Tab-separated table of C-alpha atoms in Angstrom:
chain	number	residue	atom	x	y	z
A	271	MET	CA	16.735	-4.207	9.169
A	272	LYS	CA	14.629	-2.103	7.719
A	273	ILE	CA	11.066	-0.567	8.144
A	274	LYS	CA	8.477	-1.780	5.876
A	275	GLU	CA	7.264	0.248	3.008
A	276	GLY	CA	3.575	1.654	3.825
A	277	PHE	CA	4.128	2.474	7.651
A	278	THR	CA	4.336	6.172	8.569
A	279	LEU	CA	5.061	8.158	11.511
A	280	ARG	CA	2.939	11.019	12.173
A	281	PRO	CA	2.198	13.848	14.257
A	282	LEU	CA	-1.189	13.505	16.660
A	283	CYS	CA	-1.842	16.849	18.675
A	284	GLY	CA	1.703	16.677	20.267
A	285	GLU	CA	2.207	12.899	20.300
A	286	HIS	CA	3.479	10.434	17.770
A	287	ILE	CA	1.928	7.552	15.906
A	288	VAL	CA	2.783	4.841	13.370
A	289	VAL	CA	0.298	4.006	10.988
A	290	GLY	CA	-0.071	1.701	8.022
A	291	GLU	CA	-0.971	3.386	4.632
A	292	GLY	CA	-1.488	2.468	0.852
A	293	LEU	CA	-1.741	-0.810	-0.660
A	294	SER	CA	1.350	-2.438	1.120
A	295	GLN	CA	-0.298	-2.146	4.257
A	296	VAL	CA	-3.854	-1.910	3.766
A	297	ASN	CA	-4.682	-4.845	6.261
A	298	PHE	CA	-2.851	-3.334	9.246
A	299	ASN	CA	-5.650	-2.202	11.256
A	300	LYS	CA	-3.922	-1.373	14.440
A	301	MET	CA	-1.975	1.892	15.562
A	302	LEU	CA	1.254	2.364	17.307
A	303	SER	CA	2.094	5.280	19.814
A	304	MET	CA	5.762	6.365	19.906
A	305	ASN	CA	7.285	8.417	22.447
A	306	ASP	CA	9.929	11.090	21.791
A	307	SER	CA	12.705	9.539	21.281
A	308	ALA	CA	11.478	6.284	19.249
A	309	ALA	CA	9.770	8.779	16.973
A	310	TYR	CA	13.287	10.697	16.858
A	311	LEU	CA	15.143	7.323	15.744
A	312	TRP	CA	12.511	6.438	13.382
A	313	GLU	CA	12.933	9.882	11.377
A	314	ASN	CA	16.542	8.851	11.216
A	315	VAL	CA	16.262	5.508	9.841
A	316	GLN	CA	13.076	5.403	7.776
A	317	GLY	CA	13.543	4.394	4.179
A	318	LYS	CA	17.310	3.037	4.861
A	319	GLU	CA	18.756	-0.296	6.213
A	320	PHE	CA	20.327	0.068	9.828
A	321	THR	CA	21.549	-1.893	12.599
A	322	LEU	CA	21.088	-2.151	16.357
A	323	ASP	CA	24.432	-0.174	16.495
A	324	ASP	CA	23.143	2.387	14.090
A	325	LEU	CA	20.301	3.191	16.362
A	326	VAL	CA	22.369	3.163	19.809
A	327	THR	CA	24.859	5.557	18.275
A	328	LEU	CA	21.863	7.617	17.309
A	329	LEU	CA	20.023	7.584	20.974
A	330	ALA	CA	23.709	8.337	22.860
A	331	ASP	CA	24.154	11.363	20.350
A	332	ARG	CA	20.684	12.793	21.516
A	333	TYR	CA	20.109	11.530	24.882
A	334	GLU	CA	22.749	11.493	27.838
A	335	VAL	CA	22.377	7.831	28.044
A	336	SER	CA	25.132	5.159	28.704
A	337	ALA	CA	25.947	2.658	25.902
A	338	ASP	CA	24.667	-0.129	27.766
A	339	GLN	CA	21.649	1.733	28.932
A	340	ALA	CA	21.173	2.743	25.293
A	341	MET	CA	21.380	-0.693	23.952
A	342	ASP	CA	19.014	-2.110	26.130
A	343	ASP	CA	16.316	0.390	25.257
A	344	VAL	CA	16.808	-0.118	21.606
A	345	LYS	CA	16.884	-3.964	22.055
A	346	GLN	CA	12.957	-3.384	23.959
A	347	MET	CA	11.973	-0.960	21.006
A	348	ILE	CA	12.974	-3.423	17.980
A	349	ALA	CA	11.239	-6.275	19.918
A	350	ILE	CA	7.788	-4.279	19.604
A	351	TRP	CA	8.340	-3.116	16.350
A	352	GLN	CA	9.188	-6.566	15.249
A	353	GLU	CA	6.277	-8.068	17.538
A	354	HIS	CA	4.034	-5.937	14.985
A	355	GLY	CA	5.392	-6.957	11.775
A	356	ILE	CA	7.054	-3.261	10.872
A	357	LEU	CA	10.489	-4.303	10.335
A	358	GLU	CA	11.942	-6.571	7.258
B	265	MET	CA	-32.284	6.997	-23.424
B	266	GLU	CA	-32.609	10.794	-22.941
B	267	SER	CA	-29.003	12.281	-21.968
B	268	SER	CA	-29.708	14.158	-18.511
B	269	LEU	CA	-27.250	15.533	-15.998
B	270	ARG	CA	-28.319	15.644	-12.346
B	271	THR	CA	-26.637	17.542	-9.928
B	272	TYR	CA	-26.162	16.621	-6.049
B	273	ARG	CA	-24.901	18.342	-3.106
B	274	VAL	CA	-23.613	16.420	-0.173
B	275	ALA	CA	-22.086	17.634	2.608
B	276	ASP	CA	-21.758	21.175	0.774
B	277	PHE	CA	-19.717	19.231	-1.773
B	278	PHE	CA	-21.328	18.928	-5.887
B	279	PHE	CA	-21.147	16.158	-7.931
B	280	THR	CA	-22.863	15.239	-11.098
B	281	VAL	CA	-24.589	12.369	-12.648
B	282	GLU	CA	-25.223	11.805	-16.167
B	283	ASP	CA	-27.466	9.547	-17.909
B	284	LEU	CA	-28.839	7.896	-15.246
B	285	PRO	CA	-31.574	4.991	-16.397
B	286	PHE	CA	-33.412	5.721	-13.022
B	287	ALA	CA	-34.187	8.160	-10.017
B	288	PRO	CA	-32.714	6.661	-6.905
B	289	ASP	CA	-34.834	7.715	-3.753
B	290	ASN	CA	-32.108	7.940	-1.696
B	291	LEU	CA	-30.194	10.750	-3.974
B	292	GLN	CA	-33.601	12.822	-4.271
B	293	PRO	CA	-33.105	15.147	-1.107
B	294	PHE	CA	-29.865	16.176	-2.696
B	295	LEU	CA	-30.800	16.913	-5.862
B	296	VAL	CA	-29.898	20.722	-6.735
B	297	PRO	CA	-30.575	22.563	-9.508
B	298	ASP	CA	-27.151	23.806	-10.430
B	299	CYS	CA	-23.416	23.375	-9.182
B	300	ASP	CA	-22.944	26.478	-7.525
B	301	GLY	CA	-19.794	25.402	-5.260
B	302	GLU	CA	-17.023	22.990	-5.347
B	303	LYS	CA	-17.477	20.036	-7.565
B	304	ILE	CA	-15.701	17.136	-6.926
B	305	PHE	CA	-16.300	14.594	-9.376
B	306	SER	CA	-18.681	13.849	-12.435
B	307	LEU	CA	-19.761	10.171	-13.097
B	308	ARG	CA	-21.623	9.171	-16.534
B	309	ILE	CA	-23.333	6.323	-16.683
B	310	VAL	CA	-22.540	4.236	-19.982
B	311	LYS	CA	-23.643	1.144	-21.841
B	312	GLU	CA	-20.190	-0.348	-21.855
B	313	LEU	CA	-16.442	0.251	-21.115
B	314	PRO	CA	-13.812	-0.646	-23.411
B	315	GLN	CA	-12.004	-4.020	-21.815
B	316	CYS	CA	-8.851	-3.006	-20.496
B	317	ASP	CA	-5.452	-4.270	-20.127
B	318	CYS	CA	-4.889	-3.761	-16.640
B	319	ASP	CA	-3.591	-5.452	-13.584
B	320	LEU	CA	-5.788	-6.301	-10.348
B	321	ILE	CA	-3.768	-4.380	-7.349
B	322	TYR	CA	-6.371	-4.908	-4.865
B	323	ARG	CA	-9.480	-6.741	-3.725
B	324	THR	CA	-11.014	-6.488	-0.354
B	325	SER	CA	-11.172	-9.937	1.394
B	326	GLU	CA	-14.296	-12.068	0.383
B	327	GLU	CA	-15.881	-12.378	4.098
B	328	PRO	CA	-19.456	-13.856	4.102
B	329	GLY	CA	-21.753	-11.135	4.073
B	330	PHE	CA	-19.934	-8.148	3.180
B	331	PRO	CA	-19.435	-6.698	-0.373
B	332	VAL	CA	-16.181	-7.307	-2.288
B	333	ILE	CA	-14.400	-4.469	-4.474
B	334	SER	CA	-11.519	-5.049	-6.709
B	335	LEU	CA	-9.196	-2.586	-7.598
B	336	PHE	CA	-7.092	-2.636	-11.233
B	337	GLN	CA	-4.869	0.052	-12.103
B	338	LEU	CA	-4.351	0.738	-16.099
B	339	THR	CA	-0.535	1.627	-17.264
B	340	SER	CA	-2.034	5.398	-17.735
B	341	GLY	CA	-2.642	5.432	-14.197
B	342	ASP	CA	-6.498	5.617	-14.136
B	343	TYR	CA	-8.074	3.016	-12.050
B	344	PHE	CA	-10.869	0.464	-12.697
B	345	PHE	CA	-13.078	-0.557	-10.086
B	346	GLU	CA	-15.637	-3.815	-9.819
B	347	VAL	CA	-17.962	-3.932	-7.312
B	348	GLN	CA	-19.769	-7.180	-5.995
B	349	PRO	CA	-22.730	-7.204	-3.350
B	350	LEU	CA	-21.360	-10.306	-1.631
B	351	PRO	CA	-18.596	-12.856	-2.535
B	352	GLY	CA	-19.432	-15.343	-5.132
B	353	LYS	CA	-22.162	-12.874	-6.623
B	354	PRO	CA	-21.906	-11.494	-10.093
B	355	VAL	CA	-20.130	-7.959	-10.730
B	356	ALA	CA	-22.988	-5.520	-10.330
B	357	GLY	CA	-20.826	-2.524	-11.743
B	358	ARG	CA	-18.020	-1.842	-13.504
B	359	MET	CA	-16.342	1.970	-13.141
B	360	ALA	CA	-13.260	3.467	-14.662
B	361	VAL	CA	-11.733	6.603	-13.025
B	362	ASP	CA	-9.156	9.165	-13.909
B	363	LYS	CA	-6.054	9.015	-11.364
B	364	ASP	CA	-7.377	12.132	-9.672
B	365	PHE	CA	-10.836	10.758	-9.078
B	366	LYS	CA	-12.298	13.354	-10.891
B	367	THR	CA	-14.270	11.549	-13.804
B	368	ALA	CA	-15.571	8.490	-13.846
B	369	LYS	CA	-17.675	6.271	-16.333
B	370	MET	CA	-19.519	3.162	-15.260
B	371	VAL	CA	-21.849	0.380	-16.241
B	372	LEU	CA	-24.761	-0.815	-14.724
B	373	CYS	CA	-24.833	-4.451	-15.215
B	374	GLY	CA	-28.330	-5.193	-14.410
B	375	THR	CA	-28.249	-7.487	-11.476
B	376	SER	CA	-28.139	-4.737	-8.553
B	377	ASP	CA	-28.304	-1.324	-10.238
B	378	ARG	CA	-28.954	0.642	-7.150
B	379	TYR	CA	-26.450	-1.410	-5.186
B	380	ALA	CA	-23.680	-0.317	-7.710
B	381	LEU	CA	-24.663	2.857	-8.512
B	382	ASN	CA	-24.425	3.827	-4.514
B	383	SER	CA	-21.019	1.570	-3.999
B	384	CYS	CA	-19.855	3.756	-6.763
B	385	LEU	CA	-20.781	7.323	-5.885
B	386	MET	CA	-19.387	6.657	-2.084
B	387	LEU	CA	-15.989	5.310	-3.108
B	388	LEU	CA	-15.875	8.227	-5.796
B	389	PHE	CA	-16.861	10.494	-2.933
B	390	THR	CA	-14.533	9.336	-0.141
B	391	PHE	CA	-11.578	9.850	-2.650
B	392	SER	CA	-12.464	12.758	-4.238
B	393	SER	CA	-12.966	14.364	-0.948
B	394	ALA	CA	-10.010	13.358	0.976
B	395	SER	CA	-7.863	16.178	0.655
B	396	LYS	CA	-10.695	18.495	1.190
B	397	GLY	CA	-11.401	17.860	4.814
B	398	ALA	CA	-14.026	15.211	4.626
B	399	LEU	CA	-14.458	11.782	5.730
B	400	GLU	CA	-17.034	9.163	5.451
B	401	MET	CA	-17.761	7.661	8.713
B	402	HIS	CA	-19.339	4.037	9.975
B	403	SER	CA	-21.759	5.600	12.448
B	404	SER	CA	-25.363	6.416	13.692
B	405	VAL	CA	-25.793	9.850	14.648
B	406	VAL	CA	-28.910	11.938	15.654
B	407	THR	CA	-28.920	15.541	16.508
B	408	TYR	CA	-30.011	17.230	19.784
B	409	ASP	CA	-30.285	20.365	21.172
B	410	GLY	CA	-28.747	21.682	18.068
B	411	ARG	CA	-25.686	19.290	17.926
B	412	GLY	CA	-24.990	16.067	16.523
B	413	PHE	CA	-24.167	13.029	18.403
B	414	MET	CA	-21.947	10.384	16.926
B	415	PHE	CA	-22.374	6.549	17.608
B	416	LEU	CA	-19.483	4.596	16.222
B	417	GLY	CA	-18.968	0.711	16.876
B	418	LYS	CA	-18.800	-2.505	14.902
B	419	SER	CA	-21.589	-3.970	13.000
B	420	GLY	CA	-24.070	-5.230	15.540
B	421	THR	CA	-22.511	-3.123	18.405
B	422	GLY	CA	-25.818	-1.270	18.929
B	423	LYS	CA	-25.420	1.817	17.237
B	424	SER	CA	-28.883	2.444	15.717
B	425	THR	CA	-30.421	1.136	18.879
B	426	HIS	CA	-28.576	3.755	20.763
B	427	SER	CA	-29.705	6.541	18.289
B	428	GLN	CA	-33.660	4.838	18.866
B	429	LEU	CA	-32.874	5.207	22.698
B	430	TRP	CA	-32.205	9.071	22.465
B	431	MET	CA	-35.522	9.736	20.478
B	432	ARG	CA	-37.361	7.756	22.884
B	433	ASN	CA	-35.672	9.461	25.605
B	434	PHE	CA	-35.447	12.902	24.722
B	435	PRO	CA	-37.680	15.024	23.102
B	436	GLY	CA	-36.323	16.966	20.059
B	437	THR	CA	-33.855	14.139	19.004
B	438	GLU	CA	-33.502	13.448	15.276
B	439	LEU	CA	-32.099	10.795	13.493
B	440	LEU	CA	-29.679	12.398	10.915
B	441	ASN	CA	-28.256	9.470	9.235
B	442	ASP	CA	-27.928	5.903	10.520
B	443	ASP	CA	-24.969	4.414	8.722
B	444	ASN	CA	-22.539	6.583	6.587
B	445	PRO	CA	-22.632	10.608	7.533
B	446	ILE	CA	-20.133	12.608	6.276
B	447	VAL	CA	-17.934	14.560	8.504
B	448	ARG	CA	-16.244	17.561	7.575
B	449	LEU	CA	-13.190	19.462	9.637
B	450	LEU	CA	-13.668	23.249	8.173
B	451	PRO	CA	-11.193	25.746	7.851
B	452	ASP	CA	-11.923	27.460	11.131
B	453	GLY	CA	-11.135	24.481	12.678
B	454	THR	CA	-14.887	23.520	13.611
B	455	VAL	CA	-16.273	20.078	12.648
B	456	ARG	CA	-19.901	19.655	11.433
B	457	VAL	CA	-21.823	15.889	10.529
B	458	TYR	CA	-24.019	16.179	7.189
B	459	GLY	CA	-26.464	13.511	6.314
B	460	SER	CA	-25.925	11.670	3.134
B	461	PRO	CA	-27.639	9.174	0.434
B	462	TRP	CA	-25.872	6.145	2.293
B	463	SER	CA	-27.740	5.117	5.868
B	464	GLY	CA	-27.349	1.513	5.551
B	465	LYS	CA	-30.807	-0.296	5.650
B	466	THR	CA	-32.657	2.748	7.308
B	467	PRO	CA	-34.074	5.176	4.800
B	468	CYS	CA	-32.817	8.387	6.461
B	469	TYR	CA	-31.239	10.571	3.341
B	470	LYS	CA	-31.251	14.047	4.920
B	471	GLN	CA	-29.945	17.497	3.620
B	472	LYS	CA	-28.978	18.692	7.077
B	473	ASN	CA	-26.009	19.119	9.258
B	474	ALA	CA	-25.138	20.248	12.822
B	475	PRO	CA	-21.888	21.161	14.705
B	476	VAL	CA	-20.642	17.565	16.280
B	477	GLY	CA	-21.194	17.559	19.975
B	478	ALA	CA	-19.280	14.424	20.799
B	479	ILE	CA	-18.374	11.208	19.330
B	480	VAL	CA	-18.977	8.378	21.314
B	481	SER	CA	-17.614	4.630	20.584
B	482	LEU	CA	-19.960	1.987	21.695
B	483	LYS	CA	-18.891	-1.247	23.381
B	484	GLN	CA	-21.669	-3.899	24.368
B	485	ALA	CA	-21.348	-4.823	28.146
B	486	PRO	CA	-23.055	-6.115	31.060
B	487	TYR	CA	-23.359	-2.685	32.478
B	488	ASN	CA	-23.459	1.464	31.642
B	489	LYS	CA	-20.330	3.180	32.116
B	490	ILE	CA	-18.753	5.859	30.206
B	491	THR	CA	-15.154	7.168	29.725
B	492	LYS	CA	-13.591	10.204	28.286
B	493	LEU	CA	-10.801	9.387	25.916
B	494	ALA	CA	-7.526	10.437	25.175
B	495	VAL	CA	-6.604	12.255	22.130
B	496	ILE	CA	-4.788	9.153	20.655
B	497	ASN	CA	-7.611	6.913	21.650
B	498	GLY	CA	-9.918	8.824	19.594
B	499	TYR	CA	-7.772	8.621	16.780
B	500	ALA	CA	-7.943	4.894	16.999
B	501	CYS	CA	-11.606	5.288	16.837
B	502	LEU	CA	-11.735	7.179	14.086
B	503	MET	CA	-9.518	4.913	12.190
B	504	GLU	CA	-11.723	1.984	12.840
B	505	SER	CA	-14.966	4.012	11.801
B	506	ALA	CA	-13.636	5.824	8.806
B	507	SER	CA	-14.523	4.011	5.517
B	508	SER	CA	-12.229	1.079	5.741
B	509	PHE	CA	-11.255	0.561	2.096
B	510	ARG	CA	-8.379	3.243	1.891
B	511	PRO	CA	-5.775	1.507	-0.382
B	512	PHE	CA	-4.182	5.182	-1.867
B	513	LYS	CA	-1.182	6.465	-0.016
B	514	HIS	CA	-1.239	9.810	-1.542
B	515	LEU	CA	-4.609	10.493	-0.030
B	516	ALA	CA	-3.276	9.566	3.426
B	517	ASP	CA	-2.179	12.818	4.425
B	518	GLY	CA	-5.436	14.515	3.775
B	519	TRP	CA	-7.166	11.808	5.897
B	520	HIS	CA	-4.635	12.192	8.527
B	521	ARG	CA	-5.041	15.861	8.745
B	522	THR	CA	-8.840	15.569	8.949
B	523	MET	CA	-8.758	13.114	11.746
B	524	GLU	CA	-6.141	15.006	13.663
B	525	GLY	CA	-8.377	18.092	13.536
B	526	ILE	CA	-11.277	15.966	14.533
B	527	CYS	CA	-9.339	14.455	17.646
B	528	ALA	CA	-8.348	18.220	18.614
B	529	ALA	CA	-11.970	19.720	18.508
B	530	VAL	CA	-14.143	17.215	19.575
B	531	PRO	CA	-14.542	15.227	22.949
B	532	PHE	CA	-14.342	11.454	22.788
B	533	TYR	CA	-16.073	8.982	24.898
B	534	ARG	CA	-16.315	5.188	25.289
B	535	LEU	CA	-19.523	3.816	26.309
B	536	GLU	CA	-19.709	0.383	27.668
B	537	CYS	CA	-23.522	-0.251	27.643
B	538	LEU	CA	-26.576	-2.359	27.697
B	539	PRO	CA	-29.312	-1.648	25.264
B	540	ASP	CA	-31.158	0.528	27.888
B	541	ASP	CA	-32.658	3.455	28.486
B	542	ASP	CA	-30.282	4.150	31.298
B	543	ALA	CA	-27.563	4.200	28.993
B	544	ALA	CA	-28.930	6.546	26.559
B	545	LEU	CA	-29.315	8.783	29.929
B	546	LEU	CA	-25.990	8.241	31.063
B	547	CYS	CA	-24.669	9.064	27.635
B	548	ASN	CA	-26.657	12.043	27.352
B	549	LYS	CA	-25.943	13.714	30.662
B	550	THR	CA	-22.318	13.059	29.981
B	551	VAL	CA	-21.707	14.218	26.618
B	552	ASN	CA	-24.377	16.933	26.737
B	553	GLY	CA	-23.273	18.330	30.262
B	554	LYS	CA	-26.796	19.217	31.103
B	555	GLN	CA	-29.607	17.713	33.252
B	556	ASN	CA	-31.729	15.040	32.089
B	557	PRO	CA	-35.214	15.537	31.785
B	558	ALA	CA	-37.085	13.829	34.707
């Protein structure tokens, strides 16, 4: 999977948001709030093809979390990204 | 037609319009003798534009009651716009713009020349000031006690009505703009709101400005209630209300910096309200932090 063209992670006064920018996402009139770990994952996979396992590895590298817990978290996050049409 | 160059100052930015065949009332208060500051663009009215071989890259959705803007791009990277006042109406103006939005030429098609001119000026202003900390907002704004209070909301929410309620209840309140003021994040981090030549159906074209006291997002409700908004919700309100036609990704950094700076400097509120005096009293008391007149 891959993050679609036009979605950008932006810092906002100490928080993180994802917005749609430019012609490719001109009709995406929403804004997604991201926690620190989701923003960290986003930064590491933006513009690349990635798998669930890639995300789990990234999460386990950075945070003290079991592989099972990491997989659960990643699946939940990806479900949200998919729901909002951010992935292709 | 006599050649003529007019210089205008809007939100402390300068632009010029050349060979305009009429003198639009809404621009009159912004006319200045010289450009003694930053000139953001120049527009020339021409009789015709060469037919261009270019691709349609975007057209705004053709909703009843809303204007239609078509955007084309030439192989040189320059842009070409067509504006229609409503879906199905003839094209009222055509404009060719260089890729930095600095130099533009336009043709007035004779059907709705004032509409076409103002649409193109707004597009040019929005794009050429994007990296300079300016945002054109959809808002009704009043000044009260030396500060500007901006009311946001979808069309038909009652922004203008709420401004009228402030004017009726609080002596000294003045309408600064009823539809499209300009907001600027200044280098010192302060935020000011400026009157503009574009004010929807209300002829309120003022060369005035004020520091922003608060931004209030309005929502119709069968009661009056006001809530302070977190930064992230304030940002969402700005996104919704900033000029909606923003197809250029390379301008997004500038818009984001401006909106983030506004969120950091200005308090945001949501007002769920009726169109009544109590709504204005509650809003004024809360955002102003002062007692109301009895």
